[in-house]
């Protein structure tokens, strides 16, 4: 797995709050995606045990192979994402998010790997979009968990 983005940040909430939010991943994903720059009309289309499908103004996002590992050290969430942004570009990626309790809240680490995006727009996205996209996910997650 080639890491495309790796970053972390501090969230001002408890690890118990994160665990509660992760108990309903479809709802959590929708609320976070709503906060992503440029995305609107975000709705949960389908929710299964290990996958969700979300529609946005740009297209359809499917997150599959959702796995949550709860241990005494941290909460780890992993999933695969396929995002079909209209007919222009389809991206795929693997996400790994780790939430670890600290004295001052929760440390959130995000690793996005195995990013593939065919075509010219996909090339530009995969070449130049990692920092902007990864930091937007970190920021949206922080905003949602601190405000919910």
PDB file of N, CA and C in Angstrom, residues 11-85:
ATOM      1  N   UNK A  11      -8.532  16.504  18.411  1.00  0.00           N
ATOM      2  CA  UNK A  11      -9.969  16.778  18.459  1.00  0.00           C
ATOM      3  C   UNK A  11     -10.357  16.975  19.917  1.00  0.00           C
ATOM      4  N   UNK A  12     -11.089  18.041  20.194  1.00  0.00           N
ATOM      5  CA  UNK A  12     -11.493  18.363  21.552  1.00  0.00           C
ATOM      6  C   UNK A  12     -12.799  17.638  21.886  1.00  0.00           C
ATOM      7  N   UNK A  13     -12.668  16.353  22.183  1.00  0.00           N
ATOM      8  CA  UNK A  13     -13.790  15.532  22.629  1.00  0.00           C
ATOM      9  C   UNK A  13     -13.211  14.317  23.342  1.00  0.00           C
ATOM     10  N   UNK A  14     -14.074  13.442  23.807  1.00  0.00           N
ATOM     11  CA  UNK A  14     -13.603  12.239  24.492  1.00  0.00           C
ATOM     12  C   UNK A  14     -13.572  11.057  23.526  1.00  0.00           C
ATOM     13  N   UNK A  15     -12.796  10.055  23.876  1.00  0.00           N
ATOM     14  CA  UNK A  15     -12.747   8.842  23.057  1.00  0.00           C
ATOM     15  C   UNK A  15     -14.106   8.138  23.090  1.00  0.00           C
ATOM     16  N   UNK A  16     -14.844   8.281  24.180  1.00  0.00           N
ATOM     17  CA  UNK A  16     -16.185   7.699  24.272  1.00  0.00           C
ATOM     18  C   UNK A  16     -17.136   8.355  23.264  1.00  0.00           C
ATOM     19  N   UNK A  17     -16.971   9.648  23.059  1.00  0.00           N
ATOM     20  CA  UNK A  17     -17.791  10.361  22.075  1.00  0.00           C
ATOM     21  C   UNK A  17     -17.495   9.836  20.666  1.00  0.00           C
ATOM     22  N   UNK A  18     -16.233   9.603  20.365  1.00  0.00           N
ATOM     23  CA  UNK A  18     -15.852   9.058  19.058  1.00  0.00           C
ATOM     24  C   UNK A  18     -16.432   7.657  18.897  1.00  0.00           C
ATOM     25  N   UNK A  19     -16.321   6.847  19.933  1.00  0.00           N
ATOM     26  CA  UNK A  19     -16.862   5.485  19.875  1.00  0.00           C
ATOM     27  C   UNK A  19     -18.370   5.506  19.613  1.00  0.00           C
ATOM     28  N   UNK A  20     -19.078   6.411  20.258  1.00  0.00           N
ATOM     29  CA  UNK A  20     -20.515   6.539  20.034  1.00  0.00           C
ATOM     30  C   UNK A  20     -20.796   6.945  18.584  1.00  0.00           C
ATOM     31  N   UNK A  21     -20.044   7.898  18.050  1.00  0.00           N
ATOM     32  CA  UNK A  21     -20.234   8.344  16.668  1.00  0.00           C
ATOM     33  C   UNK A  21     -19.953   7.217  15.683  1.00  0.00           C
ATOM     34  N   UNK A  22     -18.950   6.406  15.971  1.00  0.00           N
ATOM     35  CA  UNK A  22     -18.585   5.297  15.086  1.00  0.00           C
ATOM     36  C   UNK A  22     -19.585   4.150  15.135  1.00  0.00           C
ATOM     37  N   UNK A  23     -20.488   4.165  16.106  1.00  0.00           N
ATOM     38  CA  UNK A  23     -21.492   3.103  16.184  1.00  0.00           C
ATOM     39  C   UNK A  23     -22.521   3.227  15.057  1.00  0.00           C
ATOM     40  N   UNK A  24     -22.565   4.384  14.409  1.00  0.00           N
ATOM     41  CA  UNK A  24     -23.465   4.612  13.266  1.00  0.00           C
ATOM     42  C   UNK A  24     -22.636   5.205  12.125  1.00  0.00           C
ATOM     43  N   UNK A  25     -21.813   4.381  11.465  1.00  0.00           N
ATOM     44  CA  UNK A  25     -20.885   4.931  10.464  1.00  0.00           C
ATOM     45  C   UNK A  25     -21.558   5.638   9.297  1.00  0.00           C
ATOM     46  N   UNK A  26     -22.721   5.175   8.870  1.00  0.00           N
ATOM     47  CA  UNK A  26     -23.405   5.845   7.762  1.00  0.00           C
ATOM     48  C   UNK A  26     -23.722   7.288   8.103  1.00  0.00           C
ATOM     49  N   UNK A  27     -24.292   7.501   9.274  1.00  0.00           N
ATOM     50  CA  UNK A  27     -24.618   8.852   9.730  1.00  0.00           C
ATOM     51  C   UNK A  27     -23.341   9.683   9.879  1.00  0.00           C
ATOM     52  N   UNK A  28     -22.315   9.105  10.486  1.00  0.00           N
ATOM     53  CA  UNK A  28     -21.053   9.816  10.687  1.00  0.00           C
ATOM     54  C   UNK A  28     -20.448  10.233   9.347  1.00  0.00           C
ATOM     55  N   UNK A  29     -20.390   9.316   8.384  1.00  0.00           N
ATOM     56  CA  UNK A  29     -19.813   9.633   7.080  1.00  0.00           C
ATOM     57  C   UNK A  29     -20.574  10.773   6.404  1.00  0.00           C
ATOM     58  N   UNK A  30     -21.901  10.733   6.447  1.00  0.00           N
ATOM     59  CA  UNK A  30     -22.703  11.786   5.819  1.00  0.00           C
ATOM     60  C   UNK A  30     -22.403  13.134   6.466  1.00  0.00           C
ATOM     61  N   UNK A  31     -22.374  13.176   7.781  1.00  0.00           N
ATOM     62  CA  UNK A  31     -22.129  14.440   8.476  1.00  0.00           C
ATOM     63  C   UNK A  31     -20.736  14.989   8.171  1.00  0.00           C
ATOM     64  N   UNK A  32     -19.749  14.134   8.037  1.00  0.00           N
ATOM     65  CA  UNK A  32     -18.398  14.587   7.702  1.00  0.00           C
ATOM     66  C   UNK A  32     -18.319  15.039   6.253  1.00  0.00           C
ATOM     67  N   UNK A  33     -18.889  14.280   5.337  1.00  0.00           N
ATOM     68  CA  UNK A  33     -18.848  14.641   3.913  1.00  0.00           C
ATOM     69  C   UNK A  33     -19.575  15.963   3.678  1.00  0.00           C
ATOM     70  N   UNK A  34     -20.632  16.243   4.433  1.00  0.00           N
ATOM     71  CA  UNK A  34     -21.345  17.518   4.305  1.00  0.00           C
ATOM     72  C   UNK A  34     -20.418  18.705   4.549  1.00  0.00           C
ATOM     73  N   UNK A  35     -19.385  18.498   5.337  1.00  0.00           N
ATOM     74  CA  UNK A  35     -18.462  19.578   5.700  1.00  0.00           C
ATOM     75  C   UNK A  35     -17.282  19.712   4.739  1.00  0.00           C
ATOM     76  N   UNK A  36     -17.209  18.834   3.743  1.00  0.00           N
ATOM     77  CA  UNK A  36     -16.105  18.885   2.780  1.00  0.00           C
ATOM     78  C   UNK A  36     -16.318  20.043   1.807  1.00  0.00           C
ATOM     79  N   UNK A  37     -15.249  20.772   1.476  1.00  0.00           N
ATOM     80  CA  UNK A  37     -15.372  21.908   0.548  1.00  0.00           C
ATOM     81  C   UNK A  37     -15.939  21.474  -0.810  1.00  0.00           C
ATOM     82  N   UNK A  38     -16.922  22.228  -1.291  1.00  0.00           N
ATOM     83  CA  UNK A  38     -17.483  21.993  -2.617  1.00  0.00           C
ATOM     84  C   UNK A  38     -18.570  20.943  -2.683  1.00  0.00           C
ATOM     85  N   UNK A  39     -18.820  20.232  -1.594  1.00  0.00           N
ATOM     86  CA  UNK A  39     -19.844  19.192  -1.616  1.00  0.00           C
ATOM     87  C   UNK A  39     -21.114  19.689  -0.939  1.00  0.00           C
ATOM     88  N   UNK A  40     -22.248  19.382  -1.561  1.00  0.00           N
ATOM     89  CA  UNK A  40     -23.549  19.752  -1.013  1.00  0.00           C
ATOM     90  C   UNK A  40     -24.543  18.658  -1.383  1.00  0.00           C
ATOM     91  N   UNK A  41     -25.759  18.815  -0.956  1.00  0.00           N
ATOM     92  CA  UNK A  41     -26.810  17.820  -1.216  1.00  0.00           C
ATOM     93  C   UNK A  41     -26.336  16.413  -0.849  1.00  0.00           C
ATOM     94  N   UNK A  42     -25.724  16.276   0.297  1.00  0.00           N
ATOM     95  CA  UNK A  42     -25.164  15.000   0.743  1.00  0.00           C
ATOM     96  C   UNK A  42     -26.258  14.190   1.420  1.00  0.00           C
ATOM     97  N   UNK A  43     -26.501  12.981   0.891  1.00  0.00           N
ATOM     98  CA  UNK A  43     -27.547  12.121   1.441  1.00  0.00           C
ATOM     99  C   UNK A  43     -27.083  10.679   1.478  1.00  0.00           C
ATOM    100  N   UNK A  44     -27.500   9.967   2.511  1.00  0.00           N
ATOM    101  CA  UNK A  44     -27.232   8.545   2.623  1.00  0.00           C
ATOM    102  C   UNK A  44     -28.234   7.805   1.749  1.00  0.00           C
ATOM    103  N   UNK A  45     -27.730   7.108   0.743  1.00  0.00           N
ATOM    104  CA  UNK A  45     -28.601   6.373  -0.177  1.00  0.00           C
ATOM    105  C   UNK A  45     -28.840   4.944   0.308  1.00  0.00           C
ATOM    106  N   UNK A  46     -27.782   4.312   0.835  1.00  0.00           N
ATOM    107  CA  UNK A  46     -27.879   2.916   1.252  1.00  0.00           C
ATOM    108  C   UNK A  46     -26.900   2.669   2.385  1.00  0.00           C
ATOM    109  N   UNK A  47     -27.339   1.859   3.360  1.00  0.00           N
ATOM    110  CA  UNK A  47     -26.485   1.501   4.490  1.00  0.00           C
ATOM    111  C   UNK A  47     -26.605   0.007   4.737  1.00  0.00           C
ATOM    112  N   UNK A  48     -25.488  -0.677   4.639  1.00  0.00           N
ATOM    113  CA  UNK A  48     -25.438  -2.107   4.943  1.00  0.00           C
ATOM    114  C   UNK A  48     -24.481  -2.323   6.098  1.00  0.00           C
ATOM    115  N   UNK A  49     -24.326  -3.573   6.513  1.00  0.00           N
ATOM    116  CA  UNK A  49     -23.454  -3.867   7.653  1.00  0.00           C
ATOM    117  C   UNK A  49     -22.023  -3.383   7.443  1.00  0.00           C
ATOM    118  N   UNK A  50     -21.493  -3.540   6.227  1.00  0.00           N
ATOM    119  CA  UNK A  50     -20.091  -3.169   5.999  1.00  0.00           C
ATOM    120  C   UNK A  50     -19.904  -2.197   4.836  1.00  0.00           C
ATOM    121  N   UNK A  51     -20.975  -1.489   4.447  1.00  0.00           N
ATOM    122  CA  UNK A  51     -20.839  -0.510   3.365  1.00  0.00           C
ATOM    123  C   UNK A  51     -21.926   0.552   3.445  1.00  0.00           C
ATOM    124  N   UNK A  52     -21.620   1.703   2.864  1.00  0.00           N
ATOM    125  CA  UNK A  52     -22.593   2.781   2.733  1.00  0.00           C
ATOM    126  C   UNK A  52     -22.441   3.393   1.347  1.00  0.00           C
ATOM    127  N   UNK A  53     -23.542   3.923   0.833  1.00  0.00           N
ATOM    128  CA  UNK A  53     -23.521   4.662  -0.422  1.00  0.00           C
ATOM    129  C   UNK A  53     -24.101   6.038  -0.141  1.00  0.00           C
ATOM    130  N   UNK A  54     -23.356   7.072  -0.555  1.00  0.00           N
ATOM    131  CA  UNK A  54     -23.711   8.458  -0.290  1.00  0.00           C
ATOM    132  C   UNK A  54     -23.783   9.203  -1.618  1.00  0.00           C
ATOM    133  N   UNK A  55     -24.817  10.002  -1.796  1.00  0.00           N
ATOM    134  CA  UNK A  55     -24.886  10.853  -2.990  1.00  0.00           C
ATOM    135  C   UNK A  55     -24.512  12.278  -2.601  1.00  0.00           C
ATOM    136  N   UNK A  56     -23.850  12.970  -3.536  1.00  0.00           N
ATOM    137  CA  UNK A  56     -23.494  14.377  -3.347  1.00  0.00           C
ATOM    138  C   UNK A  56     -23.836  15.130  -4.630  1.00  0.00           C
ATOM    139  N   UNK A  57     -23.649  16.427  -4.613  1.00  0.00           N
ATOM    140  CA  UNK A  57     -23.865  17.227  -5.816  1.00  0.00           C
ATOM    141  C   UNK A  57     -22.913  16.828  -6.942  1.00  0.00           C
ATOM    142  N   UNK A  58     -21.787  16.202  -6.618  1.00  0.00           N
ATOM    143  CA  UNK A  58     -20.800  15.815  -7.615  1.00  0.00           C
ATOM    144  C   UNK A  58     -20.959  14.394  -8.129  1.00  0.00           C
ATOM    145  N   UNK A  59     -21.564  13.513  -7.328  1.00  0.00           N
ATOM    146  CA  UNK A  59     -21.672  12.129  -7.763  1.00  0.00           C
ATOM    147  C   UNK A  59     -22.040  11.185  -6.633  1.00  0.00           C
ATOM    148  N   UNK A  60     -21.541   9.947  -6.741  1.00  0.00           N
ATOM    149  CA  UNK A  60     -21.886   8.895  -5.784  1.00  0.00           C
ATOM    150  C   UNK A  60     -20.613   8.348  -5.151  1.00  0.00           C
ATOM    151  N   UNK A  61     -20.646   8.252  -3.836  1.00  0.00           N
ATOM    152  CA  UNK A  61     -19.524   7.754  -3.050  1.00  0.00           C
ATOM    153  C   UNK A  61     -19.946   6.450  -2.389  1.00  0.00           C
ATOM    154  N   UNK A  62     -19.153   5.406  -2.577  1.00  0.00           N
ATOM    155  CA  UNK A  62     -19.411   4.132  -1.918  1.00  0.00           C
ATOM    156  C   UNK A  62     -18.225   3.811  -1.018  1.00  0.00           C
ATOM    157  N   UNK A  63     -18.527   3.570   0.234  1.00  0.00           N
ATOM    158  CA  UNK A  63     -17.498   3.148   1.191  1.00  0.00           C
ATOM    159  C   UNK A  63     -17.833   1.717   1.581  1.00  0.00           C
ATOM    160  N   UNK A  64     -16.896   0.820   1.307  1.00  0.00           N
ATOM    161  CA  UNK A  64     -17.135  -0.602   1.529  1.00  0.00           C
ATOM    162  C   UNK A  64     -16.025  -1.200   2.398  1.00  0.00           C
ATOM    163  N   UNK A  65     -16.238  -2.445   2.779  1.00  0.00           N
ATOM    164  CA  UNK A  65     -15.280  -3.155   3.649  1.00  0.00           C
ATOM    165  C   UNK A  65     -15.013  -2.363   4.925  1.00  0.00           C
ATOM    166  N   UNK A  66     -16.073  -1.766   5.470  1.00  0.00           N
ATOM    167  CA  UNK A  66     -15.932  -0.964   6.685  1.00  0.00           C
ATOM    168  C   UNK A  66     -15.637  -1.892   7.857  1.00  0.00           C
ATOM    169  N   UNK A  67     -14.536  -1.608   8.528  1.00  0.00           N
ATOM    170  CA  UNK A  67     -14.139  -2.421   9.679  1.00  0.00           C
ATOM    171  C   UNK A  67     -13.739  -1.501  10.820  1.00  0.00           C
ATOM    172  N   UNK A  68     -14.231  -1.792  11.997  1.00  0.00           N
ATOM    173  CA  UNK A  68     -13.924  -1.014  13.188  1.00  0.00           C
ATOM    174  C   UNK A  68     -13.262  -1.925  14.208  1.00  0.00           C
ATOM    175  N   UNK A  69     -12.099  -1.512  14.673  1.00  0.00           N
ATOM    176  CA  UNK A  69     -11.364  -2.277  15.683  1.00  0.00           C
ATOM    177  C   UNK A  69     -11.280  -1.426  16.945  1.00  0.00           C
ATOM    178  N   UNK A  70     -11.873  -1.922  18.006  1.00  0.00           N
ATOM    179  CA  UNK A  70     -11.859  -1.226  19.282  1.00  0.00           C
ATOM    180  C   UNK A  70     -10.938  -1.969  20.231  1.00  0.00           C
ATOM    181  N   UNK A  71      -9.868  -1.316  20.648  1.00  0.00           N
ATOM    182  CA  UNK A  71      -9.018  -1.944  21.660  1.00  0.00           C
ATOM    183  C   UNK A  71      -8.727  -0.928  22.758  1.00  0.00           C
ATOM    184  N   UNK A  72      -7.934  -1.314  23.719  1.00  0.00           N
ATOM    185  CA  UNK A  72      -7.700  -0.442  24.868  1.00  0.00           C
ATOM    186  C   UNK A  72      -6.860   0.785  24.513  1.00  0.00           C
ATOM    187  N   UNK A  73      -6.138   0.733  23.418  1.00  0.00           N
ATOM    188  CA  UNK A  73      -5.265   1.840  23.031  1.00  0.00           C
ATOM    189  C   UNK A  73      -5.946   2.859  22.120  1.00  0.00           C
ATOM    190  N   UNK A  74      -6.795   2.368  21.201  1.00  0.00           N
ATOM    191  CA  UNK A  74      -7.361   3.266  20.184  1.00  0.00           C
ATOM    192  C   UNK A  74      -8.549   2.627  19.486  1.00  0.00           C
ATOM    193  N   UNK A  75      -9.246   3.452  18.722  1.00  0.00           N
ATOM    194  CA  UNK A  75     -10.308   2.999  17.828  1.00  0.00           C
ATOM    195  C   UNK A  75      -9.760   3.143  16.414  1.00  0.00           C
ATOM    196  N   UNK A  76      -9.825   2.073  15.639  1.00  0.00           N
ATOM    197  CA  UNK A  76      -9.310   2.111  14.270  1.00  0.00           C
ATOM    198  C   UNK A  76     -10.444   1.800  13.309  1.00  0.00           C
ATOM    199  N   UNK A  77     -10.637   2.696  12.349  1.00  0.00           N
ATOM    200  CA  UNK A  77     -11.668   2.565  11.333  1.00  0.00           C
ATOM    201  C   UNK A  77     -10.976   2.443   9.979  1.00  0.00           C
ATOM    202  N   UNK A  78     -11.318   1.393   9.226  1.00  0.00           N
ATOM    203  CA  UNK A  78     -10.759   1.220   7.885  1.00  0.00           C
ATOM    204  C   UNK A  78     -11.887   0.969   6.904  1.00  0.00           C
ATOM    205  N   UNK A  79     -11.695   1.477   5.676  1.00  0.00           N
ATOM    206  CA  UNK A  79     -12.677   1.256   4.618  1.00  0.00           C
ATOM    207  C   UNK A  79     -12.062   1.596   3.271  1.00  0.00           C
ATOM    208  N   UNK A  80     -12.701   1.083   2.238  1.00  0.00           N
ATOM    209  CA  UNK A  80     -12.334   1.400   0.862  1.00  0.00           C
ATOM    210  C   UNK A  80     -13.371   2.373   0.333  1.00  0.00           C
ATOM    211  N   UNK A  81     -12.917   3.328  -0.474  1.00  0.00           N
ATOM    212  CA  UNK A  81     -13.834   4.306  -1.041  1.00  0.00           C
ATOM    213  C   UNK A  81     -13.724   4.329  -2.562  1.00  0.00           C
ATOM    214  N   UNK A  82     -14.880   4.373  -3.212  1.00  0.00           N
ATOM    215  CA  UNK A  82     -14.949   4.626  -4.646  1.00  0.00           C
ATOM    216  C   UNK A  82     -15.869   5.825  -4.814  1.00  0.00           C
ATOM    217  N   UNK A  83     -15.338   6.868  -5.456  1.00  0.00           N
ATOM    218  CA  UNK A  83     -16.121   8.088  -5.641  1.00  0.00           C
ATOM    219  C   UNK A  83     -16.226   8.377  -7.127  1.00  0.00           C
ATOM    220  N   UNK A  84     -17.445   8.275  -7.639  1.00  0.00           N
ATOM    221  CA  UNK A  84     -17.726   8.560  -9.042  1.00  0.00           C
ATOM    222  C   UNK A  84     -18.237   9.991  -9.129  1.00  0.00           C
ATOM    223  N   UNK A  85     -17.350  10.891  -9.539  1.00  0.00           N
ATOM    224  CA  UNK A  85     -17.703  12.306  -9.654  1.00  0.00           C
ATOM    225  C   UNK A  85     -18.209  12.559 -11.070  1.00  0.00           C
TER     226      UNK A  85
END
